[in-house]
Short mmCIF file of C-alpha atoms and ligand atoms in Angstrom, two decimals:
data_model
loop_
_atom_site.label_atom_id
_atom_site.label_comp_id
_atom_site.label_asym_id
_atom_site.label_seq_id
_atom_site.Cartn_x
_atom_site.Cartn_y
_atom_site.Cartn_z
CA MET A 441 0.00 0.01 0.01
CA LYS A 442 1.04 3.62 -0.38
CA LEU A 443 1.42 5.44 2.91
CA LYS A 444 2.36 9.07 3.63
CA PHE A 445 5.39 9.67 5.88
CA GLY A 446 5.01 13.39 6.45
CA SER A 447 4.38 14.69 2.93
CA THR A 448 6.24 11.88 1.12
CA GLU A 449 4.33 8.87 -0.21
CA GLU A 450 6.08 5.46 0.04
CA ASN A 451 5.40 1.80 -0.67
CA VAL A 452 4.99 -0.35 2.42
CA VAL A 453 3.80 -3.87 2.85
CA THR A 454 2.04 -4.94 6.05
CA ARG A 455 1.18 -8.36 7.48
CA GLU A 456 -2.52 -7.64 6.89
CA GLU A 457 -1.88 -7.00 3.19
CA PHE A 458 0.47 -10.02 2.80
CA PRO A 459 -0.44 -12.51 5.54
CA LEU A 460 1.75 -15.39 6.62
CA GLU A 461 -0.57 -17.91 4.89
CA LYS A 462 0.05 -16.15 1.59
CA ALA A 463 3.82 -16.13 2.23
CA ARG A 464 3.69 -19.88 2.93
CA GLU A 465 1.75 -20.47 -0.32
CA VAL A 466 4.31 -18.43 -2.32
CA LEU A 467 7.29 -20.37 -0.90
CA LYS A 468 5.70 -23.83 -0.46
CA ASP A 469 8.01 -25.49 -3.03
CA GLU A 470 11.18 -23.64 -2.03
CA VAL A 471 14.13 -24.80 0.06
CA ILE A 472 15.44 -21.79 1.87
CA ALA A 473 19.17 -22.13 2.59
CA VAL A 474 20.45 -19.73 5.21
CA LEU A 475 24.16 -19.42 4.64
CA GLY A 476 26.06 -18.21 7.71
CA TYR A 477 25.02 -18.45 11.36
CA GLY A 478 26.47 -15.27 12.86
CA VAL A 479 23.83 -12.70 14.05
CA GLN A 480 21.25 -12.47 11.29
CA GLY A 481 21.54 -16.13 10.38
CA PRO A 482 20.10 -17.55 13.63
CA GLY A 483 17.41 -14.81 13.88
CA GLN A 484 16.10 -15.28 10.32
CA ALA A 485 16.52 -19.07 10.17
CA LEU A 486 14.71 -19.69 13.43
CA ASN A 487 11.87 -17.29 12.68
CA LEU A 488 11.40 -18.84 9.22
CA LYS A 489 11.39 -22.34 10.73
CA ASP A 490 8.90 -21.41 13.44
CA ASN A 491 6.72 -19.73 10.76
CA GLY A 492 6.47 -23.05 8.98
CA PHE A 493 8.88 -22.64 6.04
CA ASN A 494 11.25 -25.31 4.68
CA VAL A 495 14.60 -24.03 5.93
CA ILE A 496 18.18 -25.48 6.03
CA VAL A 497 21.33 -23.89 7.48
CA GLY A 498 24.74 -23.84 5.77
CA GLN A 499 27.80 -23.45 8.02
CA ARG A 500 31.44 -24.44 8.26
CA LYS A 501 31.70 -27.77 10.14
CA GLY A 502 33.98 -27.52 13.19
CA SER A 503 33.23 -23.84 13.77
CA LYS A 504 31.76 -22.46 16.96
CA THR A 505 28.66 -21.34 15.07
CA TRP A 506 28.16 -24.91 13.75
CA ASP A 507 27.87 -25.97 17.40
CA LYS A 508 25.55 -23.07 18.08
CA ALA A 509 23.36 -24.15 15.24
CA VAL A 510 23.19 -27.72 16.66
CA ALA A 511 22.38 -26.34 20.07
CA ASP A 512 19.51 -24.32 18.43
CA GLY A 513 18.00 -27.48 17.04
CA TRP A 514 19.42 -27.75 13.46
CA VAL A 515 20.21 -31.36 12.70
CA PRO A 516 23.43 -32.26 10.81
CA GLY A 517 22.65 -34.07 7.57
CA GLN A 518 18.97 -33.10 7.77
CA THR A 519 18.69 -29.35 8.29
CA LEU A 520 22.34 -28.41 8.84
CA PHE A 521 24.95 -28.75 6.08
CA GLU A 522 28.35 -27.62 4.98
CA LEU A 523 28.08 -24.32 3.04
CA GLU A 524 28.50 -25.90 -0.43
CA GLU A 525 25.98 -28.66 0.19
CA ALA A 526 23.46 -26.03 1.43
CA CYS A 527 24.08 -23.98 -1.71
CA GLU A 528 23.32 -27.02 -3.81
CA LYS A 529 20.20 -27.96 -1.93
CA GLY A 530 18.68 -24.51 -1.60
CA THR A 531 16.42 -22.84 -4.17
CA ILE A 532 16.64 -19.57 -2.31
CA LEU A 533 20.16 -18.80 -1.01
CA GLN A 534 20.16 -16.34 1.89
CA PHE A 535 23.67 -14.95 1.80
CA LEU A 536 24.16 -14.12 5.48
CA LEU A 537 27.92 -14.46 5.87
CA SER A 538 29.68 -11.31 7.00
CA ASP A 539 29.88 -8.85 4.10
CA ALA A 540 33.66 -9.48 3.77
CA GLY A 541 33.15 -13.23 4.18
CA GLN A 542 30.72 -13.21 1.22
CA ILE A 543 33.65 -12.37 -1.11
CA ALA A 544 35.41 -15.67 -0.34
CA LEU A 545 32.32 -17.82 -0.68
CA TRP A 546 31.00 -16.14 -3.77
CA PRO A 547 32.57 -18.51 -6.37
CA THR A 548 30.87 -21.45 -4.58
CA VAL A 549 27.48 -19.69 -4.33
CA LYS A 550 27.70 -18.62 -7.92
CA LYS A 551 28.35 -22.20 -9.06
CA HIS A 552 25.08 -23.31 -7.52
CA LEU A 553 22.98 -20.40 -8.68
CA THR A 554 21.22 -22.31 -11.40
CA PRO A 555 18.40 -20.68 -13.43
CA GLY A 556 15.27 -19.90 -11.38
CA LYS A 557 16.96 -19.81 -8.01
CA ALA A 558 17.01 -16.67 -5.85
CA LEU A 559 19.95 -14.90 -4.24
CA TYR A 560 18.89 -13.09 -1.07
CA PHE A 561 20.87 -10.44 0.82
CA SER A 562 20.26 -8.54 4.08
CA HIS A 563 22.53 -5.68 2.95
CA GLY A 564 23.05 -4.02 -0.37
CA PHE A 565 26.83 -4.20 0.14
CA GLY A 566 27.86 -7.15 -2.07
CA VAL A 567 26.27 -6.09 -5.34
CA THR A 568 26.51 -2.32 -4.87
CA TYR A 569 30.28 -2.55 -4.37
CA LYS A 570 30.62 -5.27 -7.03
CA ASP A 571 33.84 -3.68 -8.28
CA LYS A 572 35.40 -4.47 -4.86
CA THR A 573 33.56 -7.72 -4.07
CA GLY A 574 33.34 -9.40 -7.54
CA ILE A 575 29.75 -10.37 -6.67
CA ILE A 576 27.99 -10.24 -10.09
CA PRO A 577 25.00 -12.60 -10.13
CA PRO A 578 23.93 -14.43 -13.29
CA ALA A 579 20.94 -12.90 -15.18
CA ASP A 580 18.49 -15.79 -14.85
CA VAL A 581 18.16 -15.63 -10.99
CA ASP A 582 16.27 -13.23 -8.71
CA VAL A 583 18.48 -10.97 -6.69
CA ILE A 584 16.48 -9.66 -3.69
CA LEU A 585 17.01 -8.02 -0.34
CA VAL A 586 15.29 -7.94 3.06
CA ALA A 587 17.24 -5.86 5.53
CA PRO A 588 15.94 -5.98 9.08
CA LYS A 589 16.44 -2.59 10.69
CA GLY A 590 18.07 -3.91 13.83
CA SER A 591 20.16 -6.68 15.25
CA GLY A 592 19.37 -10.29 14.44
CA THR A 593 19.19 -10.78 18.18
CA SER A 594 16.35 -8.26 18.37
CA LEU A 595 14.67 -9.75 15.33
CA ARG A 596 14.46 -13.14 17.11
CA ARG A 597 13.52 -11.68 20.53
CA MET A 598 10.77 -9.50 19.15
CA PHE A 599 9.38 -12.42 17.15
CA VAL A 600 9.31 -14.63 20.24
CA GLU A 601 7.45 -11.83 22.07
CA GLY A 602 4.95 -11.65 19.27
CA ARG A 603 6.20 -8.27 18.00
CA GLY A 604 8.03 -7.49 14.75
CA LEU A 605 11.12 -5.53 13.77
CA ASN A 606 10.59 -3.60 10.54
CA SER A 607 12.71 -4.25 7.43
CA SER A 608 13.43 -2.70 4.10
CA TYR A 609 13.04 -4.77 0.91
CA ALA A 610 14.43 -4.32 -2.55
CA ILE A 611 14.67 -6.08 -5.94
CA TYR A 612 18.02 -5.78 -7.80
CA GLN A 613 17.12 -8.22 -10.52
CA ASP A 614 13.90 -10.00 -11.40
CA GLY A 615 15.17 -13.05 -13.23
CA THR A 616 12.06 -15.21 -12.90
CA GLY A 617 9.12 -12.81 -12.77
CA LYS A 618 8.55 -14.02 -9.21
CA ALA A 619 11.01 -11.70 -7.44
CA TYR A 620 8.34 -9.43 -5.83
CA ASP A 621 6.30 -12.31 -4.32
CA ARG A 622 9.39 -14.10 -3.20
CA VAL A 623 10.99 -11.05 -1.49
CA VAL A 624 7.87 -10.00 0.27
CA ALA A 625 7.06 -13.53 1.38
CA LEU A 626 10.57 -13.89 2.75
CA GLY A 627 10.30 -10.56 4.49
CA ILE A 628 7.13 -11.62 6.27
CA GLY A 629 8.63 -15.06 6.91
CA VAL A 630 11.76 -13.78 8.72
CA GLY A 631 9.44 -11.93 11.14
CA SER A 632 9.32 -8.36 9.87
CA GLY A 633 6.64 -6.22 11.44
CA TYR A 634 6.16 -4.39 8.06
CA LEU A 635 8.35 -3.85 5.02
CA PHE A 636 9.32 -0.55 3.35
CA GLU A 637 10.64 -0.27 -0.16
CA THR A 638 14.16 0.73 -1.05
CA ASP A 639 16.88 -0.17 -3.52
CA PHE A 640 20.27 -1.84 -2.94
CA TYR A 641 22.24 1.44 -3.21
CA ARG A 642 19.99 3.40 -0.85
CA GLU A 643 19.92 0.55 1.61
CA VAL A 644 23.66 0.23 1.82
CA THR A 645 24.43 3.94 1.97
CA SER A 646 21.82 4.67 4.63
CA ASP A 647 22.68 1.64 6.71
CA LEU A 648 26.46 2.30 6.67
CA THR A 649 25.70 5.91 7.64
CA GLY A 650 23.26 4.99 10.40
CA GLU A 651 25.46 2.44 12.11
CA ARG A 652 28.51 4.71 11.99
CA GLY A 653 26.31 7.63 13.03
CA THR A 654 23.59 7.96 15.60
CA LEU A 655 22.97 4.23 16.08
CA MET A 656 26.42 3.21 17.16
CA GLY A 657 29.43 5.47 16.44
CA ALA A 658 28.02 8.93 17.27
CA ILE A 659 26.12 7.66 20.36
CA GLN A 660 29.28 6.24 21.94
CA GLY A 661 31.14 9.44 20.96
CA ILE A 662 28.59 11.80 22.55
CA PHE A 663 28.34 9.55 25.60
CA ALA A 664 32.13 9.64 26.04
CA ALA A 665 32.30 13.42 25.59
CA GLN A 666 29.62 14.24 28.20
CA TYR A 667 31.00 11.58 30.63
CA GLU A 668 34.54 13.01 30.38
CA VAL A 669 33.26 16.59 30.98
CA LEU A 670 31.31 15.51 34.04
CA ARG A 671 34.27 13.50 35.45
CA SER A 672 36.79 16.23 34.90
CA ASN A 673 34.49 18.56 36.83
CA GLY A 674 34.49 16.38 39.89
CA HIS A 675 31.43 14.20 39.36
CA THR A 676 31.67 10.55 40.48
CA PRO A 677 31.62 7.70 37.99
CA SER A 678 28.14 6.58 39.10
CA GLU A 679 26.74 10.09 38.85
CA ALA A 680 28.34 10.64 35.40
CA PHE A 681 27.17 7.31 34.09
CA ASN A 682 23.63 7.65 35.39
CA GLU A 683 23.34 11.14 33.97
CA THR A 684 24.76 10.08 30.58
CA VAL A 685 23.61 6.53 29.80
CA GLU A 686 21.46 4.84 32.33
CA GLU A 687 18.70 7.43 32.48
CA LEU A 688 18.60 7.60 28.69
CA THR A 689 18.22 3.86 28.11
CA GLN A 690 16.02 3.06 31.12
CA SER A 691 13.80 6.07 31.33
CA LEU A 692 13.81 8.47 28.44
CA MET A 693 14.36 6.42 25.28
CA PRO A 694 11.41 4.16 26.08
CA LEU A 695 9.30 7.30 26.21
CA VAL A 696 10.69 8.49 22.83
CA ALA A 697 10.02 4.95 21.38
CA GLU A 698 6.42 5.09 22.71
CA ASN A 699 5.32 8.44 21.45
CA GLY A 700 8.05 10.63 19.97
CA MET A 701 10.56 13.20 21.21
CA ASP A 702 7.99 15.88 22.19
CA TRP A 703 6.25 13.26 24.42
CA MET A 704 9.50 12.50 26.17
CA TYR A 705 10.20 16.25 26.59
CA ALA A 706 6.63 16.75 27.90
CA ASN A 707 7.29 14.21 30.64
CA CYS A 708 10.32 16.09 31.89
CA SER A 709 10.38 19.28 33.97
CA THR A 710 9.86 22.66 32.39
CA THR A 711 13.47 23.41 33.50
CA ALA A 712 14.69 20.41 31.51
CA GLN A 713 12.45 21.26 28.48
CA ARG A 714 13.73 24.82 28.42
CA GLY A 715 17.35 23.74 28.42
CA ALA A 716 16.88 20.90 25.88
CA LEU A 717 14.96 23.14 23.50
CA ASP A 718 17.80 25.72 23.71
CA TRP A 719 20.60 23.21 23.29
CA TRP A 720 19.54 20.71 20.61
CA LYS A 721 20.25 23.05 17.70
CA PRO A 722 23.83 23.84 18.85
CA PHE A 723 24.46 20.10 19.07
CA ARG A 724 22.95 19.57 15.65
CA ASP A 725 25.09 22.32 14.16
CA ALA A 726 28.28 21.04 15.81
CA THR A 727 27.81 17.48 14.59
CA LYS A 728 26.35 18.05 11.16
CA PRO A 729 29.73 18.56 9.48
CA VAL A 730 30.87 15.22 10.92
CA PHE A 731 27.78 13.55 9.44
CA GLU A 732 28.50 15.23 6.09
CA ASP A 733 32.07 13.80 6.21
CA LEU A 734 30.73 10.39 7.16
CA TYR A 735 28.13 10.37 4.36
CA ASN A 736 30.77 11.37 1.86
CA SER A 737 33.07 8.59 3.09
CA VAL A 738 30.24 6.13 2.56
CA LYS A 739 29.38 7.53 -0.92
CA THR A 740 32.92 7.38 -2.25
CA GLY A 741 33.15 3.68 -1.20
CA GLN A 742 35.87 4.37 1.38
CA GLU A 743 33.85 2.84 4.22
CA ALA A 744 33.11 -0.34 2.19
CA GLN A 745 36.81 -0.67 1.29
CA LYS A 746 37.89 -0.21 4.95
CA SER A 747 35.42 -2.82 6.07
CA ILE A 748 36.54 -5.31 3.42
CA ASP A 749 40.25 -4.78 4.09
CA SER A 750 40.02 -5.14 7.84
CA ASN A 751 37.41 -7.92 7.99
CA SER A 752 39.13 -10.07 5.39
CA LYS A 753 42.31 -10.48 7.49
CA GLU A 754 42.93 -13.82 9.22
CA ASP A 755 43.07 -12.25 12.65
CA TYR A 756 40.16 -9.83 12.28
CA ARG A 757 38.23 -11.37 15.16
CA VAL A 758 41.16 -11.05 17.53
CA LYS A 759 41.59 -7.41 16.60
CA LEU A 760 37.89 -6.68 16.94
CA GLU A 761 37.73 -8.33 20.28
CA ALA A 762 40.69 -6.25 21.53
CA GLU A 763 38.90 -3.02 20.41
CA LEU A 764 35.66 -4.13 22.09
CA LYS A 765 37.64 -4.89 25.26
CA GLU A 766 39.04 -1.42 25.28
CA LEU A 767 35.43 -0.03 25.33
CA ARG A 768 34.40 -2.57 27.95
CA ASP A 769 37.36 -1.71 30.16
CA SER A 770 36.87 2.10 29.91
CA GLU A 771 35.86 3.64 33.22
CA MET A 772 32.43 4.64 31.79
CA TRP A 773 31.50 1.13 30.79
CA GLN A 774 33.01 -0.35 33.95
CA ALA A 775 30.77 2.00 35.90
CA GLY A 776 27.92 0.81 33.69
CA ALA A 777 28.54 -2.86 34.62
CA VAL A 778 28.18 -1.96 38.34
CA VAL A 779 25.08 0.16 37.60
CA ARG A 780 23.43 -2.76 35.72
CA GLN A 781 24.07 -5.08 38.61
CA LEU A 782 22.30 -2.67 40.88
CA ARG A 783 19.07 -2.69 38.88
CA PRO A 784 16.55 -4.44 41.21
CA GLU A 785 15.48 -6.83 38.43
CA ASN A 786 19.11 -8.01 38.12
CA ASN A 787 19.66 -9.06 41.70
N1 NAD B 1958 24.26 -8.26 12.56
C1 NAD B 1958 23.05 -7.88 12.28
O1 NAD B 1958 22.11 -7.98 13.07
C2 NAD B 1958 22.69 -7.39 10.90
C3 NAD B 1958 21.58 -6.53 10.74
C4 NAD B 1958 21.08 -6.25 9.43
C5 NAD B 1958 21.81 -6.71 8.36
N2 NAD B 1958 22.93 -7.48 8.51
C6 NAD B 1958 23.65 -8.00 7.34
O2 NAD B 1958 23.44 -9.44 7.37
C7 NAD B 1958 24.58 -10.13 6.80
C8 NAD B 1958 25.13 -11.04 7.85
O3 NAD B 1958 25.60 -10.31 8.93
P1 NAD B 1958 25.94 -10.88 10.34
O4 NAD B 1958 26.30 -9.74 11.30
O5 NAD B 1958 24.91 -11.81 10.74
O6 NAD B 1958 27.31 -11.67 10.01
P2 NAD B 1958 28.57 -12.05 10.91
O7 NAD B 1958 29.57 -10.91 10.79
O8 NAD B 1958 28.09 -12.41 12.23
O9 NAD B 1958 29.09 -13.30 10.11
C9 NAD B 1958 28.17 -14.36 9.76
C10 NAD B 1958 28.97 -15.64 9.53
O10 NAD B 1958 29.86 -15.56 8.45
C11 NAD B 1958 30.88 -16.47 8.71
N3 NAD B 1958 32.07 -16.19 7.92
C12 NAD B 1958 32.76 -15.06 7.85
N4 NAD B 1958 33.71 -15.14 6.89
C13 NAD B 1958 33.60 -16.40 6.32
C14 NAD B 1958 34.26 -17.08 5.31
N5 NAD B 1958 35.27 -16.49 4.67
N6 NAD B 1958 33.83 -18.35 4.93
C15 NAD B 1958 32.81 -18.93 5.62
N7 NAD B 1958 32.11 -18.24 6.60
C16 NAD B 1958 32.50 -17.05 6.96
C17 NAD B 1958 31.13 -16.31 10.18
O11 NAD B 1958 31.75 -17.43 10.78
C18 NAD B 1958 29.69 -16.13 10.76
O12 NAD B 1958 29.15 -17.41 11.13
C19 NAD B 1958 25.53 -8.95 6.37
O13 NAD B 1958 25.25 -8.70 5.05
C20 NAD B 1958 25.15 -7.83 7.28
O14 NAD B 1958 25.46 -6.57 6.82
C21 NAD B 1958 23.39 -7.84 9.74
C1 XAI B 1959 22.11 -3.88 13.39
C2 XAI B 1959 22.58 -2.86 12.36
C3 XAI B 1959 23.58 -1.90 12.95
O1 XAI B 1959 21.42 -2.15 11.93
C4 XAI B 1959 23.08 -3.54 11.12
O2 XAI B 1959 23.13 -2.62 10.03
C5 XAI B 1959 24.43 -4.24 11.19
O3 XAI B 1959 25.21 -4.02 10.27
O4 XAI B 1959 24.66 -5.04 12.08
MG1 MG B 1960 24.79 -2.66 8.79
MG1 MG B 1961 21.38 -1.72 9.94
#
């Protein structure tokens, strides 16, 4: 259906419009092979299975994630296979390896993309940056995308709670004439609350910007800046952490999620509202040039190149873990660990 977001009209697909029964009918003869069992793999594979679809998982035998798949109920030789065997058996190949990992597996996937199959992504990365990844699908297959707008962990949790994370969907190539029905059925099947239309280029550029920006990079940056200012002015770690992070995640963001920013503001004092209304624009103006630089770095392909270069190295997981440990060991997040323990529901 067409829906107005402000004054702009967009295509969205809801579960009422495309119910689960219809999705099951569209995909009744398909074998959905979920390749990769990192974060999106488990979320999407388990939701599809619980929604009644015919799903198998492809993973490297002997890896930790193979064991995780077994623990999640996938049965070796029946619903869990080596990656190549899953590529052969699947009629829809859900390419959910890490974006850099997809480059190495591509020759194998391509070999098994026989006419009529579908190649499914959850990120526009591989084909948009085809000059860097070499991922150029054959013409007689569907190339489709469903990108859940959140972590695979949340996709699964919200599904189990009877809720739904929203996703974008896109068609890069309609090789069979069935691409639309297939992509929407899969979007509903993986547990999306609703689907909004995009294309591969817009998905990858907005997603790379968002995660580097307000969703992950900018939020940590702004937390660190405020925490450091409070600490250097004599505030204790618990006061600085509570006033920077804990109150935001526990009290104020749920209000924003429920009914918007003005609703959150309206539930704070007139003193707080006056200050916030005075200060949000200086913050916007100070950070906007950084967001412009970020978007430019995404647009020129620099961010994709960096991600490919660092995540293709043998020891990339060791390096990532070291950087995550640095965050975890910082005073702010150490204070956070203590604060979380003190939440009544945690003790
Ligand atoms: N993490 C998320 O929640 C999330 C959200 C939306 C979209 N996506 C997209 O979904 C896709 C999958 O992301 P993810 O975060 O679940 O992946 P991930 O980084 O967790 O990796 C998934 C799997 O790829 C395997 N892998 C990596 N390199 C490999 C190689 N060379 N050969 C074989 N296996 C290899 C890993 O062992 C892992 O099991 C990506 O396109 C990502 O951009 C992820
Ligand atoms: C969960 C995110 C940040 O939305 C996703 O884009 C990812 O790359 O993991
Ligand atoms: Mg992303
Ligand atoms: Mg994202």
